[in-house]
Amino acid sequence: MASPKTLPKDAQVMVQILKDMGITEYEPRVINQMLEFTYRYVTTIIEDAKIYSTHAKKSTVDADDIRLAIQCRVDQSFTSPPPRDFLLEVARQKNITPLPLIKPYTGPRLPPDRYCLTAPNYRLKSLQKKVSSSAGRITVPRLSVGPVSSRPSTPTLGTPSVQTVGTKVGTPVSLTGQRFTVQIPQAASVKSATPTTPTVQNVLINPSLIGSKNILITTNMVSQNSSSDSTSLKRKHGDEDDYDAL
Amino acid sequence: MAAVQDGPMELDTEKETKPEILSDGSANLSGNAGSGVLSSSPHAAGAQKPEDQQTLIAVLQFLRRNKLTESVDILKREAGLSDDQENSKATDTGGKGDGDAGDANALLSRVSITSATAPQSAPLPLKSGDDQPDVRVVLSAYSQQGEPPLYKVYYSDLKKFIESVLDCHRAELSQLFYPLFVHMYLELVYNNNESEARAFFDKFSGDQECYYQDDLRVLCGLTKKEHMKGNETLLDFRTSRFVLRISRDSYQLLKRHLQERQNNQIWNIIQEHLYIDIFDGMPRSKSQIDSMSGSLAGEAKREVNKVKVYYGLLKEPEIEVPLDDEDDEAENEEGKPKKKKAKKDSLGSKSKKQDPNAPQQNRIPLPELKDSDKLDKIMYMKESTKRIRLSPENLPSICFYTFLNAYQGLTAVDFTDDSSLLAGGFSDSTVRVWSVTPKKLRKVKSAAELNLIDKESDDVLERIMDEKTASESKVLYGHGGPVYGVSFSPDRNYLLSSSEDGTVRLWSLQTFTCLVGYKGHNYPVWDTQFSPFGYYFVSGGHDRVARLWATDHYQPLRIFAGHLADVTCTRFHPNANYVATGSSDRTVRLWDVLNGNCVRIFTGHKGPIHSLAFSPNGKFLASGATDGRVLLWDIGHGLMIGELKGHTDTIYSLRFSRDGEILASGSMDNTVRLWDAMKAFDDIEMDDFTAATGHIHLYDNSQELLLGSYNSKSTSVIHLHFTRRNLLLAAGMYNSQ
């Protein structure tokens, strides 16, 4: 480590600043990081100030431009937490509502699926040849695109029937959707004494043409024991009975 | 109301009669009455109500200050105010309430400002009768109290006076120095008197108490008004009132001195920024004051700590424990008729009546016990029968888990309650989970494989687990910044982690994937903890609030706002009805989960608080900070009952043993210290005076209470955990330099 005598002047200044702020123990690389930060910050401010001064058609950059540049940067990068009175007001509003009652026997207590990270963030391309019959015109199962049902325990969502990919339906191209069977590990399970039912998740992906939610998940969660019909979960393509029963 | 204009004496006596109710804010006028002409303004009791008039005057002052003279004229004309009325200074009611507003207006009508003497008539910030926080902030910009260069004179005068009083009063009045110094300095900076501010600082900063040095260093770097804007802590300091506890005698002395003088700017500042909590009785000694002071907001008002707190424990549910079953225990369900006699185990609570200090069972909604939870409880009871009883003669063994090769990156550690899993949060944003027992970590099989297993078999719970990827540790990726807090759920299904990226993530320990990201703090979240019953968790962060969440709500249920600086440590009370938060403003607050109110404020630490621990019986709280002291608090009475000195560096971990006999503390100075908690809590004597005023004389018995100090080889102790059998586990990271 270089002794202070041979450090460049900037670094010596930085050492002094750290000492003034009461920071006595630090790794040697901290000085380099602080100097880089300083350089970047000052350069950004001065560049911004130059832009503002040319915008105001001034010949030189003056203190007002710098002040404006600093203020804009502060609002952008170095935000500070909300002020106390705002927090107190928000807290007052939040704390007035009573605590919600807890429903018994609901399995894993998670927020609605939309707020969870349990949805798959990918989709698989279908390997079926029939898909390529019309570029972009993908056969459509009869869909009712409704709002997403949010509780993981619901077995299916408004889709009244399963159609294989092969059936053609005379609906316009704009209503396209594809149903794929995707094997996804189940999100969470609760250990319970009852034997767990293995699950398969069906993913219906709407390519947002219809403007509804992008991904609808049908999951049969482990803990769901409300409908015992849904135990047969390996979805064969022709298996329409399950849906009618639900 | 508009009575004869006597001198200031009458005002004094009126104040005297109700010193307890009114804050000193309402006594503001006497200072100004002392000098100058008293003109009655009988038309003050005009057409308008007193509160409206005050607001009107406030608005007028605001307009005038911003040089909107035309608006001022128009408003005056329309409101029908005469010059006299408008010139009379409104009172500073200190936001106490309607009763005071009435009184203050009575005083208002009898006093006018000395508008002739210009410097002193600088408009005081006017507060309306009720203390809306927003109005205060808008109007409470620092005003100029007299000439800036004279600030030094005022301060030295006060110093000279305080040095000349009797010894017994001097300690109490010296409390004034620090808040006055800071407020005067900030005032100078705010009004752009940079050179005077610096001179003022240089002259008087050396006189302040040593434990305020960190604050002074921050102030030193703050020389311009723009610097103040980004610093929320200082802004809060500016708008909140620093609380001082002074005995009545000392207070009379001070008041008399300040009101005699011609320039009582100090008195004005005191009115505006300080809250003096007067108590009757002996003045406190320096050591008493030192032990309680140190926080950024002064001490706590006595009424604050008088709220009833239900610190008792909730009743344990009755579970039948079958006798003698060592092996097949887990398979038996609760309630199944047994061949042998079942023993009803209620964990020692023989009485059926409700503990008066315990909350109702349904005070806050708690999740019901599932079968798996009941099995856990049975295991817990069995383990607790094998627990070692600790005592000063029987100290626990300590097992230290050192994290090697963590490249100084270990920032958070947690153990499950049964000590089977260990989680570490790192500064490279990963969370790792280890299995402490020989049993490896397994995750649930993928859906395709799950289809293939035999669902009817008896050991289906083992079959769903994937043996191929079993390992001793698993890594969880997902955060966007260093992980500062980790917490296991009591049922070992979930893990929480809080990070600098502002989110709290819930991970499943069955699949080792992330389930939810709770966004709410937009700033680093320093700590998080599950409640003792699961379902709820609390998090605290840089935005100075702690939030209470439930796992199935994406928004917080409660927001605990009140701290002046970051919330660094959050802990649940064993009955899950209260949350304790420790903060960088050097206070510990206790919040009620039911309604979000702050029920206790504990001051006394001299540095940011980094660790909190509740005693297992729920009555006491221990807190550790960067100043190396552990303070013990009685929750029921709201008092400090012990101080444990010995550590030389920040205390990052505190834990009581399972029965509460021993308190273990771990610190950055590479030691674990064991303290005799039983003795510390037995030695409290509570008489009426201490209960009323909160002044305890603490004996320095740290040495007697220290049972042992154990050094590690350059490994700072980040976490402590007592197993169910009272073995102490410690975790820390090895520092090679």
mmCIF file of N, CA and C in Angstrom, chain B residues 660-709:
data_model
loop_
_atom_site.group_PDB
_atom_site.id
_atom_site.type_symbol
_atom_site.label_atom_id
_atom_site.label_comp_id
_atom_site.label_asym_id
_atom_site.label_seq_id
_atom_site.Cartn_x
_atom_site.Cartn_y
_atom_site.Cartn_z
ATOM 1 N N GLY B 660 -34.828 -18.461 30.405
ATOM 2 C CA GLY B 660 -34.605 -17.077 30.770
ATOM 3 C C GLY B 660 -33.598 -16.847 31.871
ATOM 4 N N GLU B 661 -32.764 -17.838 32.183
ATOM 5 C CA GLU B 661 -31.836 -17.607 33.277
ATOM 6 C C GLU B 661 -30.570 -16.924 32.824
ATOM 7 N N ILE B 662 -30.197 -17.146 31.592
ATOM 8 C CA ILE B 662 -28.910 -16.624 31.131
ATOM 9 C C ILE B 662 -29.164 -15.789 29.876
ATOM 10 N N LEU B 663 -28.459 -14.679 29.791
ATOM 11 C CA LEU B 663 -28.506 -13.869 28.579
ATOM 12 C C LEU B 663 -27.146 -13.981 27.917
ATOM 13 N N ALA B 664 -27.129 -14.351 26.640
ATOM 14 C CA ALA B 664 -25.875 -14.454 25.909
ATOM 15 C C ALA B 664 -25.797 -13.289 24.940
ATOM 16 N N SER B 665 -24.632 -12.690 24.826
ATOM 17 C CA SER B 665 -24.474 -11.582 23.896
ATOM 18 C C SER B 665 -23.227 -11.803 23.067
ATOM 19 N N GLY B 666 -23.319 -11.551 21.775
ATOM 20 C CA GLY B 666 -22.187 -11.745 20.877
ATOM 21 C C GLY B 666 -21.887 -10.451 20.162
ATOM 22 N N SER B 667 -20.628 -10.200 19.950
ATOM 23 C CA SER B 667 -20.265 -8.870 19.497
ATOM 24 C C SER B 667 -19.178 -8.913 18.439
ATOM 25 N N MET B 668 -18.914 -7.756 17.871
ATOM 26 C CA MET B 668 -17.868 -7.656 16.870
ATOM 27 C C MET B 668 -16.491 -7.755 17.483
ATOM 28 N N ASP B 669 -16.409 -7.695 18.806
ATOM 29 C CA ASP B 669 -15.090 -7.821 19.412
ATOM 30 C C ASP B 669 -14.710 -9.283 19.600
ATOM 31 N N ASN B 670 -15.367 -10.160 18.855
ATOM 32 C CA ASN B 670 -15.038 -11.587 18.803
ATOM 33 C C ASN B 670 -15.273 -12.317 20.104
ATOM 34 N N THR B 671 -16.161 -11.834 20.937
ATOM 35 C CA THR B 671 -16.445 -12.566 22.173
ATOM 36 C C THR B 671 -17.924 -12.855 22.283
ATOM 37 N N VAL B 672 -18.182 -13.931 23.021
ATOM 38 C CA VAL B 672 -19.540 -14.227 23.466
ATOM 39 C C VAL B 672 -19.510 -14.069 24.976
ATOM 40 N N ARG B 673 -20.423 -13.294 25.501
ATOM 41 C CA ARG B 673 -20.460 -13.123 26.958
ATOM 42 C C ARG B 673 -21.778 -13.661 27.495
ATOM 43 N N LEU B 674 -21.701 -14.283 28.652
ATOM 44 C CA LEU B 674 -22.897 -14.811 29.304
ATOM 45 C C LEU B 674 -23.153 -13.990 30.557
ATOM 46 N N TRP B 675 -24.398 -13.573 30.703
ATOM 47 C CA TRP B 675 -24.775 -12.734 31.838
ATOM 48 C C TRP B 675 -25.861 -13.442 32.644
ATOM 49 N N ASP B 676 -25.887 -13.144 33.935
ATOM 50 C CA ASP B 676 -26.858 -13.776 34.815
ATOM 51 C C ASP B 676 -28.161 -12.994 34.758
ATOM 52 N N ALA B 677 -29.093 -13.414 33.950
ATOM 53 C CA ALA B 677 -30.329 -12.660 33.787
ATOM 54 C C ALA B 677 -31.225 -12.775 35.005
ATOM 55 N N MET B 678 -31.237 -13.935 35.601
ATOM 56 C CA MET B 678 -32.070 -14.120 36.796
ATOM 57 C C MET B 678 -31.749 -13.074 37.831
ATOM 58 N N LYS B 679 -30.470 -12.919 38.081
ATOM 59 C CA LYS B 679 -30.064 -11.981 39.126
ATOM 60 C C LYS B 679 -30.366 -10.560 38.707
ATOM 61 N N ALA B 680 -30.159 -10.269 37.460
ATOM 62 C CA ALA B 680 -30.393 -8.896 36.997
ATOM 63 C C ALA B 680 -31.858 -8.521 37.166
ATOM 64 N N PHE B 681 -32.755 -9.467 36.970
ATOM 65 C CA PHE B 681 -34.165 -9.117 37.074
ATOM 66 C C PHE B 681 -34.683 -9.210 38.484
ATOM 67 N N ASP B 682 -33.967 -9.941 39.335
ATOM 68 C CA ASP B 682 -34.451 -10.040 40.702
ATOM 69 C C ASP B 682 -34.193 -8.783 41.485
ATOM 70 N N ASP B 683 -33.141 -8.071 41.079
ATOM 71 C CA ASP B 683 -32.694 -6.973 41.937
ATOM 72 C C ASP B 683 -33.489 -5.707 41.763
ATOM 73 N N ILE B 684 -34.635 -5.775 41.203
ATOM 74 C CA ILE B 684 -35.336 -4.509 40.987
ATOM 75 C C ILE B 684 -36.155 -4.194 42.202
ATOM 76 N N GLU B 685 -36.003 -2.988 42.707
ATOM 77 C CA GLU B 685 -36.981 -2.584 43.712
ATOM 78 C C GLU B 685 -37.761 -1.415 43.135
ATOM 79 N N MET B 686 -38.993 -1.507 43.267
ATOM 80 C CA MET B 686 -39.860 -0.545 42.625
ATOM 81 C C MET B 686 -40.627 0.210 43.690
ATOM 82 N N ASP B 687 -40.342 1.453 43.853
ATOM 83 C CA ASP B 687 -41.201 2.202 44.772
ATOM 84 C C ASP B 687 -42.011 3.218 43.989
ATOM 85 N N ASP B 688 -42.833 3.943 44.667
ATOM 86 C CA ASP B 688 -43.771 4.819 43.957
ATOM 87 C C ASP B 688 -43.057 5.869 43.151
ATOM 88 N N PHE B 689 -41.994 6.384 43.721
ATOM 89 C CA PHE B 689 -41.329 7.474 43.024
ATOM 90 C C PHE B 689 -40.762 7.008 41.709
ATOM 91 N N THR B 690 -40.096 5.873 41.748
ATOM 92 C CA THR B 690 -39.489 5.434 40.497
ATOM 93 C C THR B 690 -40.558 5.058 39.493
ATOM 94 N N ALA B 691 -41.623 4.490 39.979
ATOM 95 C CA ALA B 691 -42.661 4.116 39.032
ATOM 96 C C ALA B 691 -43.267 5.356 38.395
ATOM 97 N N ALA B 692 -43.378 6.420 39.177
ATOM 98 C CA ALA B 692 -44.016 7.610 38.626
ATOM 99 C C ALA B 692 -43.088 8.377 37.701
ATOM 100 N N THR B 693 -41.843 8.498 38.103
ATOM 101 C CA THR B 693 -40.965 9.355 37.308
ATOM 102 C C THR B 693 -40.058 8.572 36.391
ATOM 103 N N GLY B 694 -39.899 7.303 36.661
ATOM 104 C CA GLY B 694 -39.051 6.534 35.778
ATOM 105 C C GLY B 694 -37.576 6.732 36.022
ATOM 106 N N HIS B 695 -37.208 7.195 37.157
ATOM 107 C CA HIS B 695 -35.786 7.401 37.402
ATOM 108 C C HIS B 695 -35.267 6.331 38.324
ATOM 109 N N ILE B 696 -34.498 5.499 37.742
ATOM 110 C CA ILE B 696 -33.952 4.413 38.556
ATOM 111 C C ILE B 696 -32.493 4.718 38.790
ATOM 112 N N HIS B 697 -32.054 4.425 39.939
ATOM 113 C CA HIS B 697 -30.623 4.557 40.169
ATOM 114 C C HIS B 697 -29.993 3.201 39.917
ATOM 115 N N LEU B 698 -29.233 3.121 38.866
ATOM 116 C CA LEU B 698 -28.705 1.809 38.501
ATOM 117 C C LEU B 698 -27.370 1.572 39.160
ATOM 118 N N TYR B 699 -27.227 0.414 39.661
ATOM 119 C CA TYR B 699 -25.937 0.063 40.250
ATOM 120 C C TYR B 699 -25.065 -0.518 39.162
ATOM 121 N N ASP B 700 -23.814 -0.226 39.262
ATOM 122 C CA ASP B 700 -22.912 -0.766 38.251
ATOM 123 C C ASP B 700 -22.468 -2.151 38.677
ATOM 124 N N ASN B 701 -23.320 -3.104 38.423
ATOM 125 C CA ASN B 701 -22.987 -4.463 38.843
ATOM 126 C C ASN B 701 -22.706 -5.354 37.658
ATOM 127 N N SER B 702 -22.252 -4.760 36.578
ATOM 128 C CA SER B 702 -22.004 -5.572 35.387
ATOM 129 C C SER B 702 -21.016 -6.677 35.685
ATOM 130 N N GLN B 703 -20.027 -6.348 36.509
ATOM 131 C CA GLN B 703 -19.011 -7.360 36.761
ATOM 132 C C GLN B 703 -19.593 -8.567 37.478
ATOM 133 N N GLU B 704 -20.523 -8.309 38.396
ATOM 134 C CA GLU B 704 -21.085 -9.474 39.104
ATOM 135 C C GLU B 704 -21.974 -10.293 38.204
ATOM 136 N N LEU B 705 -22.603 -9.619 37.261
ATOM 137 C CA LEU B 705 -23.545 -10.349 36.434
ATOM 138 C C LEU B 705 -22.853 -11.115 35.314
ATOM 139 N N LEU B 706 -21.604 -10.778 35.051
ATOM 140 C CA LEU B 706 -20.921 -11.455 33.954
ATOM 141 C C LEU B 706 -20.511 -12.838 34.399
ATOM 142 N N LEU B 707 -21.000 -13.833 33.679
ATOM 143 C CA LEU B 707 -20.686 -15.199 34.082
ATOM 144 C C LEU B 707 -19.519 -15.757 33.302
ATOM 145 N N GLY B 708 -19.264 -15.213 32.143
ATOM 146 C CA GLY B 708 -18.159 -15.769 31.368
ATOM 147 C C GLY B 708 -18.015 -14.997 30.087
ATOM 148 N N SER B 709 -16.774 -14.940 29.620
ATOM 149 C CA SER B 709 -16.514 -14.254 28.369
ATOM 150 C C SER B 709 -15.646 -15.173 27.533
#
